[in-house]
XYZ file of C-alpha atoms in Angstrom:
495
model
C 64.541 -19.302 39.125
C 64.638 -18.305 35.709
C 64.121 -21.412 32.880
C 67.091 -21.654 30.838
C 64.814 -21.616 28.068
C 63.754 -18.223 28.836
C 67.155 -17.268 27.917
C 67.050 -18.729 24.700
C 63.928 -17.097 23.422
C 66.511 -13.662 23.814
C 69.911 -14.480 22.728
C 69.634 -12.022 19.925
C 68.520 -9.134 22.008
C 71.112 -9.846 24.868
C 74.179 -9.422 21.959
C 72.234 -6.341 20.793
C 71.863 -4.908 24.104
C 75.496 -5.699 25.209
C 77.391 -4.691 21.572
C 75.161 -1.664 21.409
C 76.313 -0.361 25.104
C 79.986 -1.300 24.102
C 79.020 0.581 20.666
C 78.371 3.854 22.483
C 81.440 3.482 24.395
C 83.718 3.196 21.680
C 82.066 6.438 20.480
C 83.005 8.527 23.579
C 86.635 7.080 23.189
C 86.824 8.084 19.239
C 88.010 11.660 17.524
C 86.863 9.909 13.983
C 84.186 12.093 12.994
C 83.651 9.923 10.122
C 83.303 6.771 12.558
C 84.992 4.235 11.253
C 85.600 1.831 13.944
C 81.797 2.336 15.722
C 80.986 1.913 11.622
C 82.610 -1.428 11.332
C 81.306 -2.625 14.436
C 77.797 -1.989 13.975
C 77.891 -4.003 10.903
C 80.114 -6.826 12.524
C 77.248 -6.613 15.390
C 74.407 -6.493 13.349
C 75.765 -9.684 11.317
C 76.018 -11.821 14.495
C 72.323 -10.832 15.335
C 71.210 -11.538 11.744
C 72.810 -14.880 11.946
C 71.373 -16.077 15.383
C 67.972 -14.981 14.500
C 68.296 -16.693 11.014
C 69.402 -19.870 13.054
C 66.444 -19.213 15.343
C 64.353 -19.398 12.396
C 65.619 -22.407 10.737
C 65.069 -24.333 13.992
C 61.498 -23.940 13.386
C 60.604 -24.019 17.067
C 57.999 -22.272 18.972
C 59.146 -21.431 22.344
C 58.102 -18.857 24.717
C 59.931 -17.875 27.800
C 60.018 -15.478 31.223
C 56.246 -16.677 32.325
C 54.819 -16.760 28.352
C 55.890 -12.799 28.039
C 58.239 -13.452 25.070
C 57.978 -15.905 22.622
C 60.205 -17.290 19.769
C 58.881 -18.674 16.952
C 59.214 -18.658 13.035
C 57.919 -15.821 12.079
C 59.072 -13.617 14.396
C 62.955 -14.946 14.123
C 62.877 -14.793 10.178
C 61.182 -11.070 10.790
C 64.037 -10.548 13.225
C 66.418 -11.417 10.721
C 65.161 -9.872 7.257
C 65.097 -6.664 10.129
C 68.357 -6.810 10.773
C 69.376 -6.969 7.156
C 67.591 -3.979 6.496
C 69.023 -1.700 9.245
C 72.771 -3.568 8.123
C 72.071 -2.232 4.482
C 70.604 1.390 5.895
C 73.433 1.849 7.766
C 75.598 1.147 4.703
C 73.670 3.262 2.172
C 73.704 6.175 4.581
C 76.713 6.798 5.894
C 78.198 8.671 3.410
C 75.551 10.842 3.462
C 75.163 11.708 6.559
C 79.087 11.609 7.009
C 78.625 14.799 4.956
C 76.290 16.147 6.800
C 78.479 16.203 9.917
C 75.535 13.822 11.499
C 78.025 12.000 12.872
C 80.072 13.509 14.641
C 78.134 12.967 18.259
C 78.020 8.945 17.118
C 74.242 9.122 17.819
C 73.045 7.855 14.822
C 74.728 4.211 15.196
C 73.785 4.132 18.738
C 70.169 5.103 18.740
C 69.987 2.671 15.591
C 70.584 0.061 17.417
C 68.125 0.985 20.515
C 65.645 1.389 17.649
C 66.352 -2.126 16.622
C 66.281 -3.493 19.619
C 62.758 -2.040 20.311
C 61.902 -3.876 16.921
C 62.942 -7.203 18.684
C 60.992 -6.891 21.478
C 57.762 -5.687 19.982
C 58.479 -8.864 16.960
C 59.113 -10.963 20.547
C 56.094 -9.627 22.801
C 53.466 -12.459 24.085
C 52.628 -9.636 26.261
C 50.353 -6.242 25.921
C 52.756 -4.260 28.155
C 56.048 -5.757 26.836
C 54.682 -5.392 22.819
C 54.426 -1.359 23.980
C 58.007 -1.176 26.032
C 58.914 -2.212 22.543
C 57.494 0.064 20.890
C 58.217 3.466 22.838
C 61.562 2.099 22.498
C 61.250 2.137 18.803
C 59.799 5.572 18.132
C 61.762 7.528 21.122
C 64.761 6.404 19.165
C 63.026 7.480 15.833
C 62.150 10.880 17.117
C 65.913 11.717 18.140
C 67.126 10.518 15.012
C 64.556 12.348 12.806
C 65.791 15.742 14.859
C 69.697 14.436 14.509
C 70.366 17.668 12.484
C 69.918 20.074 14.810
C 70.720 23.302 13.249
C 68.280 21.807 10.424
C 64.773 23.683 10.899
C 62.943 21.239 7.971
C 64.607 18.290 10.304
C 63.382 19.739 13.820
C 60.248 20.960 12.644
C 59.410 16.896 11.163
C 60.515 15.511 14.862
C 58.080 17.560 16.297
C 55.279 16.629 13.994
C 56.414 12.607 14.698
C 56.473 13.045 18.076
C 53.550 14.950 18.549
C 51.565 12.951 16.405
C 53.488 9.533 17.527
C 52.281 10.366 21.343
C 48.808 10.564 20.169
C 49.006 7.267 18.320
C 50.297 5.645 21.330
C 47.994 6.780 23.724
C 45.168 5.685 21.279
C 47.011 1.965 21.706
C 48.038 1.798 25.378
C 43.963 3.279 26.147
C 42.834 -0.053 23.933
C 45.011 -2.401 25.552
C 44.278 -0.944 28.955
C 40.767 -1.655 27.712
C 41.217 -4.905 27.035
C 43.084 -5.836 30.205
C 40.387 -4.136 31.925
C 37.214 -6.580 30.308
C 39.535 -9.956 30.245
C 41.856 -9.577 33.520
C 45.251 -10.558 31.620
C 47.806 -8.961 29.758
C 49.122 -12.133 28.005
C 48.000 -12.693 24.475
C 47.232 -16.452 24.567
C 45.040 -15.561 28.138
C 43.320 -12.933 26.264
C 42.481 -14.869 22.954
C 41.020 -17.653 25.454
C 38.971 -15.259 27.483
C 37.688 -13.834 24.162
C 37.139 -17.033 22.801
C 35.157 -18.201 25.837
C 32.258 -15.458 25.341
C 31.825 -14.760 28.527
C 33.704 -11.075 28.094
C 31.068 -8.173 27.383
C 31.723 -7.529 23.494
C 30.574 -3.933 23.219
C 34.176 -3.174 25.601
C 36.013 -5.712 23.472
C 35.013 -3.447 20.404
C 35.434 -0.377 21.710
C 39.142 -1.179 22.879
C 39.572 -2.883 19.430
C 38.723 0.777 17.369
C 41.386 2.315 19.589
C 43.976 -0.453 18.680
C 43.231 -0.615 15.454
C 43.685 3.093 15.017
C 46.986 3.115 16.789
C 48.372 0.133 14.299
C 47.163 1.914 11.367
C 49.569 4.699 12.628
C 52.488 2.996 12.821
C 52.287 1.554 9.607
C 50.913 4.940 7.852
C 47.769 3.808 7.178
C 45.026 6.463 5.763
C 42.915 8.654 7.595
C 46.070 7.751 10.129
C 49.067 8.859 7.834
C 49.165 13.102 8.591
C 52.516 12.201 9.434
C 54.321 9.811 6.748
C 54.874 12.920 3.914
C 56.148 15.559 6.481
C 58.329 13.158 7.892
C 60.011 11.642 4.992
C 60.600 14.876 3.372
C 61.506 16.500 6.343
C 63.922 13.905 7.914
C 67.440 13.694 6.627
C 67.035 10.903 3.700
C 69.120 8.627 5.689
C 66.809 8.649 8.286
C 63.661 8.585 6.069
C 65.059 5.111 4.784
C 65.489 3.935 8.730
C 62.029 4.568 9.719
C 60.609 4.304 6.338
C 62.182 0.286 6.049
C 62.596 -2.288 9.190
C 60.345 -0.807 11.353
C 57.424 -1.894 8.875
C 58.403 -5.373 9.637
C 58.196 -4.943 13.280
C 54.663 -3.501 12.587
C 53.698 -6.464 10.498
C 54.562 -8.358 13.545
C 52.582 -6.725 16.401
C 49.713 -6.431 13.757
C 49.907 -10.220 13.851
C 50.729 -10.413 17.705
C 47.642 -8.343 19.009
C 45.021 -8.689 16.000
C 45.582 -12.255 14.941
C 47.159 -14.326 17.991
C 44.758 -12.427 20.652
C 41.555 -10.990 19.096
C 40.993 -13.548 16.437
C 37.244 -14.328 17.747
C 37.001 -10.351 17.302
C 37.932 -10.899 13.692
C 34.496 -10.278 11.965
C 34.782 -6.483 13.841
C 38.823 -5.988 13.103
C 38.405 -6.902 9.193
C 35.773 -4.564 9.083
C 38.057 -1.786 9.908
C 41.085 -3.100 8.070
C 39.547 -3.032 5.206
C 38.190 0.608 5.417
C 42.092 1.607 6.173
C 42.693 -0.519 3.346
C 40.281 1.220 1.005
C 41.366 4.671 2.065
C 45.107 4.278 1.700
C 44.766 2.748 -1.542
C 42.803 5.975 -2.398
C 44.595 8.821 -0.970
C 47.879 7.242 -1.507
C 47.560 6.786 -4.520
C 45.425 10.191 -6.121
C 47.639 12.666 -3.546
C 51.145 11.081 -4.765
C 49.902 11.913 -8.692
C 50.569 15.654 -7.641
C 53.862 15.276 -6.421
C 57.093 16.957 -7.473
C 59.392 15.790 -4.183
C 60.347 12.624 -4.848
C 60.814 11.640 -1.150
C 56.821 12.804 -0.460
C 55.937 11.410 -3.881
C 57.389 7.935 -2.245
C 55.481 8.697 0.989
C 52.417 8.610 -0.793
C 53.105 5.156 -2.298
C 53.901 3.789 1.211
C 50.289 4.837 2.081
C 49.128 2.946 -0.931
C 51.540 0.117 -0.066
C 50.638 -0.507 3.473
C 46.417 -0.549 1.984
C 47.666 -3.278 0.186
C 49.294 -4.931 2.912
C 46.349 -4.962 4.801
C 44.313 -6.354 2.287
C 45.854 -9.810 2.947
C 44.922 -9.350 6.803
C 41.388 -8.442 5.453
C 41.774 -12.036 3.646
C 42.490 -13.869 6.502
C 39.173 -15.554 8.061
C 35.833 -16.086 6.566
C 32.919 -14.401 8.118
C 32.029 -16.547 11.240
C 35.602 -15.676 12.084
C 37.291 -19.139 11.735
C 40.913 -19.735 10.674
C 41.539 -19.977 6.919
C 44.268 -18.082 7.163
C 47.628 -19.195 6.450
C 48.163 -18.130 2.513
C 46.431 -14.835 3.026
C 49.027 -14.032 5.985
C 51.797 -14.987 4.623
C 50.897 -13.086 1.574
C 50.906 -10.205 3.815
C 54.244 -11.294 5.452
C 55.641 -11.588 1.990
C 54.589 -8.260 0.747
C 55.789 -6.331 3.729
C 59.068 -8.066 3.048
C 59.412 -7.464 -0.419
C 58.632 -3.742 0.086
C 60.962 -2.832 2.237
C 63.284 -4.408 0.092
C 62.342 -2.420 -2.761
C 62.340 0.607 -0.750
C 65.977 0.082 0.433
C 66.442 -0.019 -3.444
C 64.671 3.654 -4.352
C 65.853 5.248 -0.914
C 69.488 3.991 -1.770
C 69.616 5.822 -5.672
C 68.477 8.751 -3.393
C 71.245 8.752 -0.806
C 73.488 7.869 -3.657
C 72.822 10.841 -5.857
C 72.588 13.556 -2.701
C 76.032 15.171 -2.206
C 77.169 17.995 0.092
C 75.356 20.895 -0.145
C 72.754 19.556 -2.208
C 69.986 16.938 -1.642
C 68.805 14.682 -4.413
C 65.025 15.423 -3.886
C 63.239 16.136 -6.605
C 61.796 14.001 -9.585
C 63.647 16.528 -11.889
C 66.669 15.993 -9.841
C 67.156 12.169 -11.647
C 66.893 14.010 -15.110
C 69.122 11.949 -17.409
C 70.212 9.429 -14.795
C 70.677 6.898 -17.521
C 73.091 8.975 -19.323
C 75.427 9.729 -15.988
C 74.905 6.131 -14.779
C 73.176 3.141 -16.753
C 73.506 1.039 -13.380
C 72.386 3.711 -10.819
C 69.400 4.300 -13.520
C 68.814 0.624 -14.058
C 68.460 -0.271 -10.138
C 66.107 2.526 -9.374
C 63.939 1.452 -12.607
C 63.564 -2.171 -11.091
C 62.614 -0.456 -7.760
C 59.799 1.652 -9.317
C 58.232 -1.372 -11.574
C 58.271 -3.395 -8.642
C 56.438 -1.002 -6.421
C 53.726 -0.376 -9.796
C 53.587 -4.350 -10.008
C 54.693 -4.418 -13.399
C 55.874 -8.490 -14.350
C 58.425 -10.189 -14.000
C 59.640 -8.201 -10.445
C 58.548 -9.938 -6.827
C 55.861 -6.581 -6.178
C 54.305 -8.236 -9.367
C 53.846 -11.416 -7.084
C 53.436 -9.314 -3.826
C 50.594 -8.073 -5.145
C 49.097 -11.145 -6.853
C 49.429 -13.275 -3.695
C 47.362 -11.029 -2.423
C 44.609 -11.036 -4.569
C 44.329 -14.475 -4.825
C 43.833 -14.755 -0.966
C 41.294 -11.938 -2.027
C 39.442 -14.199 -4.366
C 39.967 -17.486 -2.980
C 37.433 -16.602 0.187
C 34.788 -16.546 -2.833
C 33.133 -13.669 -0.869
C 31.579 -10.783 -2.823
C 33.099 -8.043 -0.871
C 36.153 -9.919 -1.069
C 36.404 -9.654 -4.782
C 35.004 -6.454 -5.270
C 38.533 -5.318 -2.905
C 40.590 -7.380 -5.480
C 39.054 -5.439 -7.881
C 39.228 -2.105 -6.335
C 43.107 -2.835 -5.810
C 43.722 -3.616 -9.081
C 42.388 -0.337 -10.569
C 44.208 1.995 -7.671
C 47.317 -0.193 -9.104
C 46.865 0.890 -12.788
C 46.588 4.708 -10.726
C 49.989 4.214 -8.790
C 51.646 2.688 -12.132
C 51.288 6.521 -13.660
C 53.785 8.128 -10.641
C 56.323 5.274 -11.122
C 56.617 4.924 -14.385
C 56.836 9.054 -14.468
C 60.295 8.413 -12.803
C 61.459 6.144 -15.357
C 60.914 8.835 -17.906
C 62.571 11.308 -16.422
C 65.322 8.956 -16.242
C 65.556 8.247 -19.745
C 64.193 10.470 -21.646
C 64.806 13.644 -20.020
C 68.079 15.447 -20.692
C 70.512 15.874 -17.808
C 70.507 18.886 -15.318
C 73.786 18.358 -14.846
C 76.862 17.186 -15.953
C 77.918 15.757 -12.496
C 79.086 12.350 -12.156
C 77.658 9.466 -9.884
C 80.215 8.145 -7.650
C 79.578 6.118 -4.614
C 82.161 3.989 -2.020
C 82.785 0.318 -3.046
C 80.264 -0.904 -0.333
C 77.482 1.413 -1.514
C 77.988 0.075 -4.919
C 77.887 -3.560 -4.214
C 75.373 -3.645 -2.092
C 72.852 -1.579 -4.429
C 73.694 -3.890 -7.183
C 72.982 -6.945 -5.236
C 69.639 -4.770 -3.668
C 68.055 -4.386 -7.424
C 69.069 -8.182 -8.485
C 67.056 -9.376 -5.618
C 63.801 -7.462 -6.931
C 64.732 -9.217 -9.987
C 65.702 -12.544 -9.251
C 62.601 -13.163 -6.257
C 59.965 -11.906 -9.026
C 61.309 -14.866 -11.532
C 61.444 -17.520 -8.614
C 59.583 -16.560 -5.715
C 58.611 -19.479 -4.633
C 61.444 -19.949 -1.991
C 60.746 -17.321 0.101
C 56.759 -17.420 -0.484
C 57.516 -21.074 1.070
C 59.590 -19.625 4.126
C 56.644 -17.307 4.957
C 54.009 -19.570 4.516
C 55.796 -22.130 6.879
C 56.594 -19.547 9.402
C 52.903 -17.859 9.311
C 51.460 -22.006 9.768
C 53.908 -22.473 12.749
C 52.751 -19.199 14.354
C 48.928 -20.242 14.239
C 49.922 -23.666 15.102
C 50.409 -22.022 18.697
């Protein structure tokens, strides 16, 4: 008989499993090719999941459920959550874009969104190897059919088949590690495996060589260089709707299996994971930075800074335990948790301007495309400034304190290499500032290409306005949710 408390650690994914069938339903009853009513209750749905994982989170419990496969704790509720919110605002940015597009008339997109969520949830909720994956193909088979949702779209079709092709590759790479891994410790949870590891009785050479293969397919999923062929093609490629979809919550989901399989199972591997972390990290900083100089598409040029992002990201894993592998490694993970979620916040922000300016018929791609913004729009031009200082790091916006958390976990180990990767980041940071702040000048200084007006729906223009005061107000007092991830990072290790 099933523990009632198993049924606790799932409440949110039962009402996103249930609303989303009912979702699709309502689709195959509606002639609304603008759907309104599967529109409305998307949001409605996603706001009850929000709020139950947000509840889940303030409980500040740690409780795990159906035989230790699922587990709910802190961080993975308030991931949940701040996941949610980002599909919720998405969904609102890109409606009227794709609503132009005739994407969706089938209702797929609001469907398939929510299956992608829902994937999220279970790879944020995995205690398992096997269930962490289920939750992943569930993810990216929902990302590939919404990347080819345009169907008579070559650019579109021709980026699926790059994800996909690409994606199964990525995947294999992680399902042959875990395999491995299951193979040299004889379980499949996460807490078994970390005590197995822990034990030293497992033959490390095996542990190692299934660690390179996980490693490799994480740094895929979050775009990670030599492991990002696919982040430019795709964001350009993909309708800009769904380049914000796959491009936002996702990386939170990401974060958490990162956390999940590296952290809470192979910790005593940490001295050989770092290692390679910190490569990835040196090589996205690098190539996502330099290759995003030469860019003229404003969706690859952003592409390129999600390379350079993620490095950074990683950085604060790097941070995380000394050299004989012990934990010290609560601020520099919650840095990391805190970065992830202030980028995808800031990306909402940039992708948003995007979706805002694109109109029928014509896509609002290129750099020269926000010529003059400021003159059209003052607000439009003001939000999307915010979002590209806070992505360069510039003071007082929260990627200035993204970044700075993360170079003091940097420095605080005291460790040579340590610093020298502080130091390292700091000078790819005065690289990336060039590409950003290019934007800005081409928003104010550059004279407009056209005369067109910026419009947007009442919901697009509230919730962009309240999207770029965030960036602003967390950078002046980010001490509130630096606090929340700390606690929920502590909590995590705690168990």
């Amino acid at each position: 008989m099933i523990d009632k408390i198993s049924w606790v650690t799932i409440y949110p994914e039962i009402v996103l499993l249930v609303m989303t069938c009912i979702i699709a339903l309502v689709d195959l009853s509606t002639t609304d090719h603008r759907r309104t009513r599967t529109y409305v209750l998307t949001l409605l749905t996603l706001a009850v999941v929000g709020v139950l994982s947000g509840l889940a989170a303030l409980n500040g419990k740690t409780a795990y459920g159906f035989g230790g496969m699922v587990v709910s704790d802190p961080m993975g509720n308030w991931l949940k959550c701040f996941a949610t919110i980002a599909l919720m605002v998405t969904l609102v940015y890109g409606r009227p874009y794709a609503a132009d597009r005739d994407m969706l008339r089938g209702g797929e997109m609001f469907t398939m969104s929510m299956f992608a969520l829902l994937g999220m949830f279970v790879m944020i909720s995995g205690s398992n190897f096997l269930l962490i994956y289920l939750g992943l193909e569930l993810l990216t088979l929902s990302s590939y059919a919404l990347v080819a949702l345009r169907r008579d779209n070559a650019v579109a079709s021709e980026a699926a088949m790059k994800y996909f092709v690409l994606g199964a590759m990525a995947s294999g790479f992680l399902l042959y590690g875990l395999s491995m891994m299951y193979g040299a410790t004889g379980s499949l949870d996460v807490n078994e495996v970390f005590k197995a590891i822990a034990s030293g009785k497992v033959n490390h050479q095996v542990l190692v060589f299934g660690l390179v293969f996980i490693v490799a397919g994480l740094a895929f999923k979050v775009g990670a260089a030599p492991f990002h062929m696919w982040v430019p093609d795709v964001y350009q490629g993909a309708p800009t709707a769904i380049t914000l979809l796959i491009g936002a919550a996702p990386e939170l989901a990401a974060f958490a299996i990162i956390i999940r399989l590296l952290v809470d199972a192979l910790q005593p591997l940490a001295i050989d994971w770092q290692q390679m972390l910190a490569v990835l990290a040196i090589a996205s900083l690098l190539v996502g930075n330099l290759a995003a100089i030469a860019q003229s598409n404003l969706k690859r040029m952003l592409a390129y800074s999600t390379i350079s992002q993620m490095g950074f990201m990683l950085l604060g894993l790097v941070a995380g335990s000394d050299q004989q592998g012990t934990y010290n490694a609560q601020f520099a993970y919650s840095a990391s948790m805190f970065y992830i979620v202030t980028y995808v916040l800031t990306t909402l922000a940039s992708f948003g301007i995007i979706l805002l300016l694109a109109r029928e018929g014509f896509e609002s791609e290129e750099i020269t495309d926000l010529a003059g913004l400021n003159q059209r729009s003052p607000l439009y031009a003001g939000v999307m400034a915010i979002a590209m200082f806070s992505l360069a790091g510039l003071p007082p916006l929260v990627g200035f304190y993204a970044k700075l958390a993360v170079l003091q976990a940097l420095i605080a180990s005291g460790q040579a290499i340590y610093i020298g990767l502080a130091v390292f980041a700091v000078m790819m940071s005065l690289i990336g500032a060039f590409y950003y702040l290019r934007v800005v000048k081409v928003m104010y200084f550059d004279a407009p290409v056209t005369a067109t007006t910026v419009s947007a729906p009442r919901d697009v223009r509230v919730v962009l306005a309240i999207n770029g005061a965030l960036i602003l107000i967390l950078g002046i007092v980010p001490g509130g949710l630096m606090t929340l991830c700390y606690d929920a990072i502590v909590a995590t290790l705690a168990h």
